[in-house]
mmCIF file of C-alpha atoms in Angstrom:
data_model
loop_
_atom_site.group_PDB
_atom_site.id
_atom_site.type_symbol
_atom_site.label_atom_id
_atom_site.label_comp_id
_atom_site.label_asym_id
_atom_site.label_seq_id
_atom_site.Cartn_x
_atom_site.Cartn_y
_atom_site.Cartn_z
ATOM 1 C CA MET G 1 124.909 63.881 50.950
ATOM 2 C CA LYS G 2 125.753 63.416 47.285
ATOM 3 C CA VAL G 3 128.230 60.851 46.039
ATOM 4 C CA ASN G 4 129.635 60.595 42.514
ATOM 5 C CA ILE G 5 128.373 57.314 41.108
ATOM 6 C CA GLN G 6 127.759 56.072 37.605
ATOM 7 C CA THR G 7 124.048 56.181 36.848
ATOM 8 C CA ASN G 8 122.468 53.845 34.337
ATOM 9 C CA GLN G 9 121.091 55.960 31.507
ATOM 10 C CA GLU G 10 119.079 53.121 29.972
ATOM 11 C CA LEU G 11 116.285 53.394 32.567
ATOM 12 C CA SER G 12 113.736 55.937 31.353
ATOM 13 C CA LEU G 13 110.627 56.702 33.426
ATOM 14 C CA PRO G 14 107.432 58.416 32.231
ATOM 15 C CA MET G 15 105.431 61.067 34.109
ATOM 16 C CA MET G 16 102.941 58.451 35.290
ATOM 17 C CA GLY G 17 102.883 54.679 35.597
ATOM 18 C CA CYS G 18 100.383 51.920 36.273
ATOM 19 C CA GLY G 19 100.214 49.918 39.494
ATOM 20 C CA THR G 20 99.323 46.241 39.172
ATOM 21 C CA TRP G 21 98.698 45.173 42.767
ATOM 22 C CA ALA G 22 95.147 44.182 41.778
ATOM 23 C CA TRP G 23 96.324 41.888 38.969
ATOM 24 C CA GLY G 24 96.093 38.612 40.850
ATOM 25 C CA ASN G 25 94.782 39.847 44.205
ATOM 26 C CA ARG G 26 91.474 38.261 45.189
ATOM 27 C CA LEU G 27 91.415 39.322 48.834
ATOM 28 C CA ILE G 28 91.118 43.084 48.297
ATOM 29 C CA TRP G 29 90.553 43.541 44.562
ATOM 30 C CA GLN G 30 88.439 40.470 43.702
ATOM 31 C CA TYR G 31 90.704 39.353 40.867
ATOM 32 C CA ASP G 32 89.542 36.488 38.677
ATOM 33 C CA GLU G 33 91.294 34.917 35.684
ATOM 34 C CA SER G 34 88.373 35.995 33.506
ATOM 35 C CA MET G 35 89.673 39.572 33.925
ATOM 36 C CA ASP G 36 92.890 38.863 32.031
ATOM 37 C CA LYS G 37 91.538 40.028 28.667
ATOM 38 C CA GLN G 38 90.531 43.355 30.218
ATOM 39 C CA LEU G 39 93.922 43.676 31.883
ATOM 40 C CA LYS G 40 95.676 43.145 28.554
ATOM 41 C CA GLY G 41 93.524 45.962 27.194
ATOM 42 C CA VAL G 42 94.696 48.149 30.093
ATOM 43 C CA PHE G 43 98.334 47.336 29.315
ATOM 44 C CA ASP G 44 97.995 48.071 25.599
ATOM 45 C CA LEU G 45 96.105 51.317 26.175
ATOM 46 C CA CYS G 46 98.623 52.561 28.728
ATOM 47 C CA VAL G 47 101.692 51.819 26.612
ATOM 48 C CA SER G 48 100.209 53.363 23.481
ATOM 49 C CA ASN G 49 99.537 56.552 25.458
ATOM 50 C CA GLY G 50 103.020 56.801 26.948
ATOM 51 C CA VAL G 51 102.238 55.261 30.338
ATOM 52 C CA THR G 52 105.030 52.729 30.001
ATOM 53 C CA LEU G 53 105.982 52.072 33.642
ATOM 54 C CA PHE G 54 104.268 49.084 35.255
ATOM 55 C CA ASP G 55 104.858 48.473 38.936
ATOM 56 C CA THR G 56 104.491 44.966 40.326
ATOM 57 C CA GLY G 57 105.963 42.760 43.063
ATOM 58 C CA ASP G 58 106.931 39.159 43.684
ATOM 59 C CA SER G 59 104.313 39.051 46.459
ATOM 60 C CA TYR G 60 101.480 40.372 44.285
ATOM 61 C CA GLY G 61 98.665 37.886 44.067
ATOM 62 C CA THR G 62 96.639 35.927 46.590
ATOM 63 C CA GLY G 63 97.619 32.456 47.796
ATOM 64 C CA LYS G 64 98.599 30.272 44.850
ATOM 65 C CA LEU G 65 98.341 33.324 42.599
ATOM 66 C CA ASN G 66 101.428 34.966 44.108
ATOM 67 C CA GLY G 67 103.513 36.207 41.210
ATOM 68 C CA ARG G 68 100.478 36.384 38.922
ATOM 69 C CA SER G 69 100.965 40.090 38.295
ATOM 70 C CA GLU G 70 104.526 39.527 37.077
ATOM 71 C CA GLN G 71 103.375 36.665 34.846
ATOM 72 C CA LEU G 72 100.628 38.749 33.245
ATOM 73 C CA LEU G 73 102.937 41.700 32.630
ATOM 74 C CA GLY G 74 105.420 39.405 30.944
ATOM 75 C CA GLN G 75 102.745 37.941 28.685
ATOM 76 C CA PHE G 76 101.332 41.344 27.777
ATOM 77 C CA ALA G 77 104.745 42.907 27.102
ATOM 78 C CA LYS G 78 105.748 40.018 24.833
ATOM 79 C CA ALA G 79 102.506 40.240 22.862
ATOM 80 C CA TYR G 80 102.458 44.029 22.502
ATOM 81 C CA GLN G 81 103.346 45.442 19.102
ATOM 82 C CA GLY G 82 102.893 49.163 18.728
ATOM 83 C CA LEU G 83 103.749 52.690 19.796
ATOM 84 C CA ASN G 84 106.233 53.052 22.675
ATOM 85 C CA GLN G 85 107.031 49.329 22.675
ATOM 86 C CA GLU G 86 110.715 50.074 23.233
ATOM 87 C CA ASN G 87 109.901 52.162 26.324
ATOM 88 C CA ILE G 88 108.059 49.486 28.328
ATOM 89 C CA CYS G 89 109.498 49.429 31.844
ATOM 90 C CA ILE G 90 108.526 46.581 34.161
ATOM 91 C CA ALA G 91 109.397 47.425 37.744
ATOM 92 C CA THR G 92 109.071 44.707 40.342
ATOM 93 C CA LYS G 93 109.578 44.683 44.100
ATOM 94 C CA ILE G 94 111.289 41.949 46.082
ATOM 95 C CA ALA G 95 109.713 41.284 49.473
ATOM 96 C CA ALA G 96 112.034 41.346 52.476
ATOM 97 C CA TYR G 97 110.613 38.117 53.853
ATOM 98 C CA PRO G 98 112.063 36.891 57.186
ATOM 99 C CA TRP G 99 113.553 33.843 55.468
ATOM 100 C CA ARG G 100 115.461 35.956 52.964
ATOM 101 C CA LEU G 101 118.627 36.420 54.974
ATOM 102 C CA THR G 102 121.445 36.442 52.455
ATOM 103 C CA ARG G 103 122.707 38.314 49.429
ATOM 104 C CA GLN G 104 122.048 35.212 47.348
ATOM 105 C CA SER G 105 118.412 35.037 48.466
ATOM 106 C CA ILE G 106 117.756 38.409 46.805
ATOM 107 C CA ILE G 107 119.662 37.432 43.674
ATOM 108 C CA ASN G 108 117.573 34.251 43.473
ATOM 109 C CA ALA G 109 114.369 36.219 44.036
ATOM 110 C CA GLY G 110 115.310 38.612 41.251
ATOM 111 C CA LYS G 111 115.968 35.708 38.910
ATOM 112 C CA SER G 112 112.628 34.116 39.847
ATOM 113 C CA SER G 113 110.846 37.360 39.006
ATOM 114 C CA SER G 114 112.626 37.438 35.659
ATOM 115 C CA GLN G 115 111.473 33.889 34.953
ATOM 116 C CA ARG G 116 107.850 34.822 35.677
ATOM 117 C CA ILE G 117 108.126 37.944 33.518
ATOM 118 C CA GLY G 118 109.897 36.072 30.747
ATOM 119 C CA ARG G 119 112.792 38.524 30.640
ATOM 120 C CA ASN G 120 114.813 40.605 33.066
ATOM 121 C CA ALA G 121 112.871 43.204 35.017
ATOM 122 C CA ASP G 122 113.942 46.746 34.156
ATOM 123 C CA LEU G 123 113.783 48.049 37.719
ATOM 124 C CA VAL G 124 114.010 45.924 40.864
ATOM 125 C CA GLN G 125 113.074 47.505 44.186
ATOM 126 C CA MET G 126 113.323 46.398 47.814
ATOM 127 C CA HIS G 127 109.653 46.199 48.806
ATOM 128 C CA TRP G 128 110.248 47.448 52.335
ATOM 129 C CA SER G 129 113.000 48.113 54.836
ATOM 130 C CA THR G 130 113.526 45.741 57.761
ATOM 131 C CA ALA G 131 114.735 48.640 59.946
ATOM 132 C CA ASN G 132 111.628 48.611 62.146
ATOM 133 C CA TYR G 133 112.012 45.006 63.249
ATOM 134 C CA ALA G 134 115.252 43.381 62.000
ATOM 135 C CA PRO G 135 117.783 46.042 60.970
ATOM 136 C CA TRP G 136 120.585 43.483 60.942
ATOM 137 C CA GLN G 137 118.887 41.681 58.019
ATOM 138 C CA GLU G 138 118.916 44.564 55.594
ATOM 139 C CA GLY G 139 122.566 45.007 54.668
ATOM 140 C CA ARG G 140 122.833 41.614 52.995
ATOM 141 C CA LEU G 141 119.575 42.186 51.125
ATOM 142 C CA LEU G 142 120.862 45.455 49.706
ATOM 143 C CA ASP G 143 124.100 43.695 48.721
ATOM 144 C CA GLY G 144 121.990 41.258 46.706
ATOM 145 C CA LEU G 145 120.088 44.117 45.095
ATOM 146 C CA ALA G 146 123.352 45.815 44.178
ATOM 147 C CA GLU G 147 124.692 42.631 42.645
ATOM 148 C CA LEU G 148 121.653 42.288 40.376
ATOM 149 C CA TYR G 149 122.558 45.715 39.023
ATOM 150 C CA GLN G 150 126.277 45.072 38.776
ATOM 151 C CA ARG G 151 125.713 41.814 36.906
ATOM 152 C CA GLY G 152 123.598 43.711 34.381
ATOM 153 C CA LEU G 153 120.468 41.752 35.303
ATOM 154 C CA VAL G 154 118.490 44.982 35.836
ATOM 155 C CA LYS G 155 118.726 48.491 34.440
ATOM 156 C CA GLY G 156 118.175 50.100 37.824
ATOM 157 C CA ILE G 157 117.394 49.417 41.462
ATOM 158 C CA GLY G 158 115.058 51.199 43.831
ATOM 159 C CA LEU G 159 113.654 51.198 47.342
ATOM 160 C CA SER G 160 110.142 51.309 48.745
ATOM 161 C CA ASN G 161 108.753 52.581 52.074
ATOM 162 C CA TYR G 162 112.089 54.040 53.194
ATOM 163 C CA GLY G 163 112.200 57.189 55.329
ATOM 164 C CA PRO G 164 114.993 59.791 55.196
ATOM 165 C CA LYS G 165 117.356 58.244 57.771
ATOM 166 C CA ARG G 166 117.175 54.744 56.337
ATOM 167 C CA LEU G 167 117.307 56.077 52.772
ATOM 168 C CA GLN G 168 120.511 57.986 53.451
ATOM 169 C CA TRP G 169 122.026 54.936 55.126
ATOM 170 C CA ALA G 170 121.126 52.744 52.125
ATOM 171 C CA TYR G 171 122.322 55.398 49.671
ATOM 172 C CA LYS G 172 125.739 55.535 51.324
ATOM 173 C CA LYS G 173 126.024 51.749 51.502
ATOM 174 C CA LEU G 174 125.152 51.286 47.843
ATOM 175 C CA ALA G 175 127.302 54.233 46.745
ATOM 176 C CA GLU G 176 130.324 52.487 48.268
ATOM 177 C CA ARG G 177 129.744 49.824 45.610
ATOM 178 C CA GLY G 178 129.203 52.441 42.910
ATOM 179 C CA VAL G 179 125.521 51.529 42.641
ATOM 180 C CA PRO G 180 122.920 54.319 42.310
ATOM 181 C CA ILE G 181 119.374 54.265 43.660
ATOM 182 C CA ALA G 182 117.097 55.106 40.746
ATOM 183 C CA THR G 183 113.780 55.373 42.569
ATOM 184 C CA LEU G 184 112.104 55.584 45.954
ATOM 185 C CA GLN G 185 108.494 54.508 46.211
ATOM 186 C CA VAL G 186 106.256 55.791 49.022
ATOM 187 C CA GLN G 187 102.558 55.947 49.830
ATOM 188 C CA TYR G 188 101.634 59.455 48.673
ATOM 189 C CA SER G 189 98.352 61.179 47.925
ATOM 190 C CA LEU G 190 96.255 64.111 49.130
ATOM 191 C CA LEU G 191 95.299 61.877 52.053
ATOM 192 C CA SER G 192 98.845 60.674 52.655
ATOM 193 C CA THR G 193 101.185 63.670 52.442
ATOM 194 C CA TYR G 194 103.338 62.483 55.354
ATOM 195 C CA PRO G 195 106.354 61.289 53.309
ATOM 196 C CA ILE G 196 106.882 64.771 51.898
ATOM 197 C CA THR G 197 105.378 67.213 54.410
ATOM 198 C CA LYS G 198 106.703 65.458 57.525
ATOM 199 C CA LEU G 199 109.656 63.394 56.343
ATOM 200 C CA GLY G 200 110.916 65.796 53.656
ATOM 201 C CA LEU G 201 111.658 62.983 51.216
ATOM 202 C CA LYS G 202 111.156 64.985 48.023
ATOM 203 C CA GLN G 203 114.049 67.351 48.691
ATOM 204 C CA ILE G 204 116.289 64.503 49.840
ATOM 205 C CA CYS G 205 115.487 62.518 46.688
ATOM 206 C CA ASP G 206 116.105 65.556 44.499
ATOM 207 C CA ASP G 207 119.514 66.040 46.128
ATOM 208 C CA MET G 208 120.379 62.394 45.458
ATOM 209 C CA GLU G 209 118.886 62.380 41.936
ATOM 210 C CA ILE G 210 116.329 59.740 42.940
ATOM 211 C CA LYS G 211 112.912 59.699 41.284
ATOM 212 C CA LEU G 212 110.035 59.650 43.783
ATOM 213 C CA ILE G 213 107.207 57.261 42.881
ATOM 214 C CA ALA G 214 103.797 57.780 44.516
ATOM 215 C CA TYR G 215 101.897 54.561 45.157
ATOM 216 C CA SER G 216 98.218 54.542 46.133
ATOM 217 C CA PRO G 217 97.809 58.086 44.707
ATOM 218 C CA LEU G 218 94.015 57.631 44.674
ATOM 219 C CA CYS G 219 93.949 56.229 48.204
ATOM 220 C CA LEU G 220 92.471 52.826 47.225
ATOM 221 C CA GLY G 221 89.691 54.623 45.334
ATOM 222 C CA ILE G 222 88.621 57.209 47.915
ATOM 223 C CA LEU G 223 90.033 60.013 45.743
ATOM 224 C CA THR G 224 88.236 58.906 42.579
ATOM 225 C CA GLY G 225 85.105 60.822 43.598
ATOM 226 C CA LYS G 226 83.002 57.737 42.894
ATOM 227 C CA PHE G 227 82.135 57.115 46.538
ATOM 228 C CA SER G 228 80.283 59.307 49.021
ATOM 229 C CA ILE G 229 78.532 59.133 52.384
ATOM 230 C CA LYS G 230 75.190 58.549 50.675
ATOM 231 C CA GLY G 231 76.413 55.937 48.204
ATOM 232 C CA LYS G 232 77.594 52.347 48.397
ATOM 233 C CA TYR G 233 81.127 51.519 49.415
ATOM 234 C CA PRO G 234 83.194 48.829 47.645
ATOM 235 C CA PRO G 235 83.072 45.246 48.912
ATOM 236 C CA GLY G 236 85.592 43.545 51.154
ATOM 237 C CA ILE G 237 88.203 45.130 53.382
ATOM 238 C CA ARG G 238 87.887 48.533 51.704
ATOM 239 C CA ARG G 239 84.299 48.928 52.919
ATOM 240 C CA PHE G 240 85.411 49.453 56.528
ATOM 241 C CA LEU G 241 88.179 51.884 55.559
ATOM 242 C CA PHE G 242 85.878 53.940 53.358
ATOM 243 C CA GLY G 243 83.280 54.116 56.124
ATOM 244 C CA GLN G 244 85.932 55.495 58.468
ATOM 245 C CA LEU G 245 87.519 58.002 56.091
ATOM 246 C CA ILE G 246 84.964 59.373 53.644
ATOM 247 C CA PRO G 247 82.793 61.176 56.247
ATOM 248 C CA LYS G 248 85.936 62.890 57.558
ATOM 249 C CA VAL G 249 87.360 64.018 54.217
ATOM 250 C CA GLU G 250 84.266 65.581 52.652
ATOM 251 C CA PRO G 251 85.878 69.080 52.468
ATOM 252 C CA LEU G 252 88.683 67.674 50.320
ATOM 253 C CA LEU G 253 86.347 65.676 48.099
ATOM 254 C CA SER G 254 84.167 68.755 47.632
ATOM 255 C CA CYS G 255 87.176 70.841 46.597
ATOM 256 C CA LEU G 256 88.300 68.145 44.162
ATOM 257 C CA HIS G 257 84.818 68.039 42.630
ATOM 258 C CA ASN G 258 84.797 71.829 42.194
ATOM 259 C CA ILE G 259 88.212 71.961 40.543
ATOM 260 C CA ALA G 260 87.345 68.993 38.332
ATOM 261 C CA ALA G 261 84.139 70.673 37.150
ATOM 262 C CA SER G 262 85.954 73.928 36.384
ATOM 263 C CA LYS G 263 88.527 72.114 34.250
ATOM 264 C CA ASN G 264 86.205 69.559 32.674
ATOM 265 C CA LYS G 265 88.219 66.795 34.305
ATOM 266 C CA THR G 266 87.324 64.024 36.743
ATOM 267 C CA VAL G 267 88.112 64.001 40.462
ATOM 268 C CA ALA G 268 90.619 61.181 39.948
ATOM 269 C CA GLN G 269 92.393 63.141 37.214
ATOM 270 C CA VAL G 270 92.730 66.173 39.494
ATOM 271 C CA ALA G 271 94.076 64.031 42.356
ATOM 272 C CA LEU G 272 96.645 62.403 40.047
ATOM 273 C CA ASN G 273 97.648 65.694 38.466
ATOM 274 C CA TRP G 274 98.266 67.085 41.959
ATOM 275 C CA CYS G 275 100.801 64.259 42.509
ATOM 276 C CA ILE G 276 102.501 65.144 39.222
ATOM 277 C CA CYS G 277 102.591 68.833 40.174
ATOM 278 C CA LYS G 278 104.389 67.777 43.360
ATOM 279 C CA GLY G 279 107.171 66.248 41.277
ATOM 280 C CA THR G 280 106.274 62.596 41.850
ATOM 281 C CA ILE G 281 105.446 59.766 39.453
ATOM 282 C CA PRO G 282 101.986 58.453 40.453
ATOM 283 C CA ILE G 283 101.207 54.807 39.721
ATOM 284 C CA PRO G 284 97.419 54.439 39.944
ATOM 285 C CA GLY G 285 95.977 50.994 39.379
ATOM 286 C CA ALA G 286 93.459 50.050 36.709
ATOM 287 C CA LYS G 287 91.393 46.896 36.308
ATOM 288 C CA ASN G 288 89.673 47.875 33.049
ATOM 289 C CA THR G 289 90.229 50.189 30.105
ATOM 290 C CA LYS G 290 87.704 52.733 31.395
ATOM 291 C CA GLN G 291 89.772 53.235 34.539
ATOM 292 C CA ALA G 292 92.999 53.293 32.516
ATOM 293 C CA GLN G 293 91.619 55.913 30.140
ATOM 294 C CA GLU G 294 90.562 58.059 33.067
ATOM 295 C CA ASN G 295 94.042 57.821 34.589
ATOM 296 C CA ILE G 296 95.629 58.772 31.267
ATOM 297 C CA GLY G 297 93.454 61.894 31.299
ATOM 298 C CA ALA G 298 95.581 63.219 34.170
ATOM 299 C CA LEU G 299 98.379 63.879 31.647
ATOM 300 C CA GLY G 300 98.904 66.769 29.261
ATOM 301 C CA TRP G 301 97.796 69.611 31.545
ATOM 302 C CA HIS G 302 98.574 71.063 34.980
ATOM 303 C CA LEU G 303 96.691 72.479 37.922
ATOM 304 C CA ASP G 304 97.574 76.114 38.517
ATOM 305 C CA SER G 305 99.479 77.136 41.638
ATOM 306 C CA GLY G 306 96.360 78.492 43.350
ATOM 307 C CA GLU G 307 94.533 75.186 42.921
ATOM 308 C CA VAL G 308 97.513 73.222 44.261
ATOM 309 C CA GLU G 309 97.734 75.537 47.271
ATOM 310 C CA GLU G 310 94.014 75.198 47.990
ATOM 311 C CA LEU G 311 94.217 71.412 47.877
ATOM 312 C CA ASP G 312 97.309 71.514 50.105
ATOM 313 C CA ARG G 313 95.540 73.715 52.650
ATOM 314 C CA ILE G 314 92.424 71.570 52.864
ATOM 315 C CA ALA G 315 94.411 68.323 52.982
ATOM 316 C CA ALA G 316 96.489 69.695 55.876
ATOM 317 C CA SER G 317 93.357 70.723 57.812
ATOM 318 C CA LEU G 318 91.702 67.290 57.801
ATOM 319 C CA ASP G 319 91.281 65.460 61.110
ATOM 320 C CA ARG G 320 91.688 62.050 59.499
ATOM 321 C CA LYS G 321 94.280 60.876 57.014
ATOM 322 C CA MET G 322 95.018 57.583 55.325
ATOM 323 C CA VAL G 323 96.698 55.007 57.548
ATOM 324 C CA GLN G 324 100.422 54.839 56.780
ATOM 325 C CA ASN G 325 102.046 51.634 55.648
ATOM 326 C CA VAL G 326 103.378 49.850 58.733
ATOM 327 C CA PHE G 327 106.695 49.247 56.938
ATOM 328 C CA GLN G 328 107.360 52.967 56.361
ATOM 329 C CA THR G 329 110.566 53.881 58.172
ATOM 330 C CA HIS G 330 111.920 57.186 59.415
#
């Protein structure tokens, strides 16, 4: 299904972005305000190297720090003076909370995000679909999203965690208002190929001229190559997940290590480049400039077709995969 709608040409997306879930999250990522100087360094380094897309959300942060990620991005963007300044794209996500029931609730949420950022967000996305538990809620929320675009309060709108059926429904609904969907964001990595291999979302997005953004492309750190059966796992909630997954995905990690060594790259860079080769925009997180620099090293080169096929084959053969987001729809 393809409908003729007027797309907004002002929204320009790079080959890779930066996820900022950790910027304010204490529960999983052990954020502390003392990290802010490092995070500003991450922002500056990314922008100067062409990684100008920063993905955030109005729910990002822990407890009283909710919205902290948006606040930090606003501060950093305002202070930045340098290369690619004009290309900075702050993309936020509005949570489909149960108490957000009206078109106006989404408009208000978008305005609140803009206040925290200090300017309008460039891209506003629906954080998840309510199709799995309250499908009646969603139409009004999408109307609010469309109105943010039609009022010129955002350059583009997007969706997150939508499967093909719900995506096509939303596409048709928004197209009736002449509003395009710029992006679809899904959990996608070598350990989470489901959105493309099972749901076929890449082809559907291509047909609709929607950019596919890959969140968690390093699988919370499992695909960085920095953790193994014999080593220590990270603290907190991730420790349990790593203990469950890493012993089961050793063949994939071994293949990544081999390809990385042959190309003088890191495991993380190979895993990110694989996402790029698949036609997606990965948005790996970074809490310090060392991590940001490593992510940037995934750009400027490509895996060859044989390497991509080998990674595909091994990923498909694994007994265990990453748990899918519970909000992912069909």
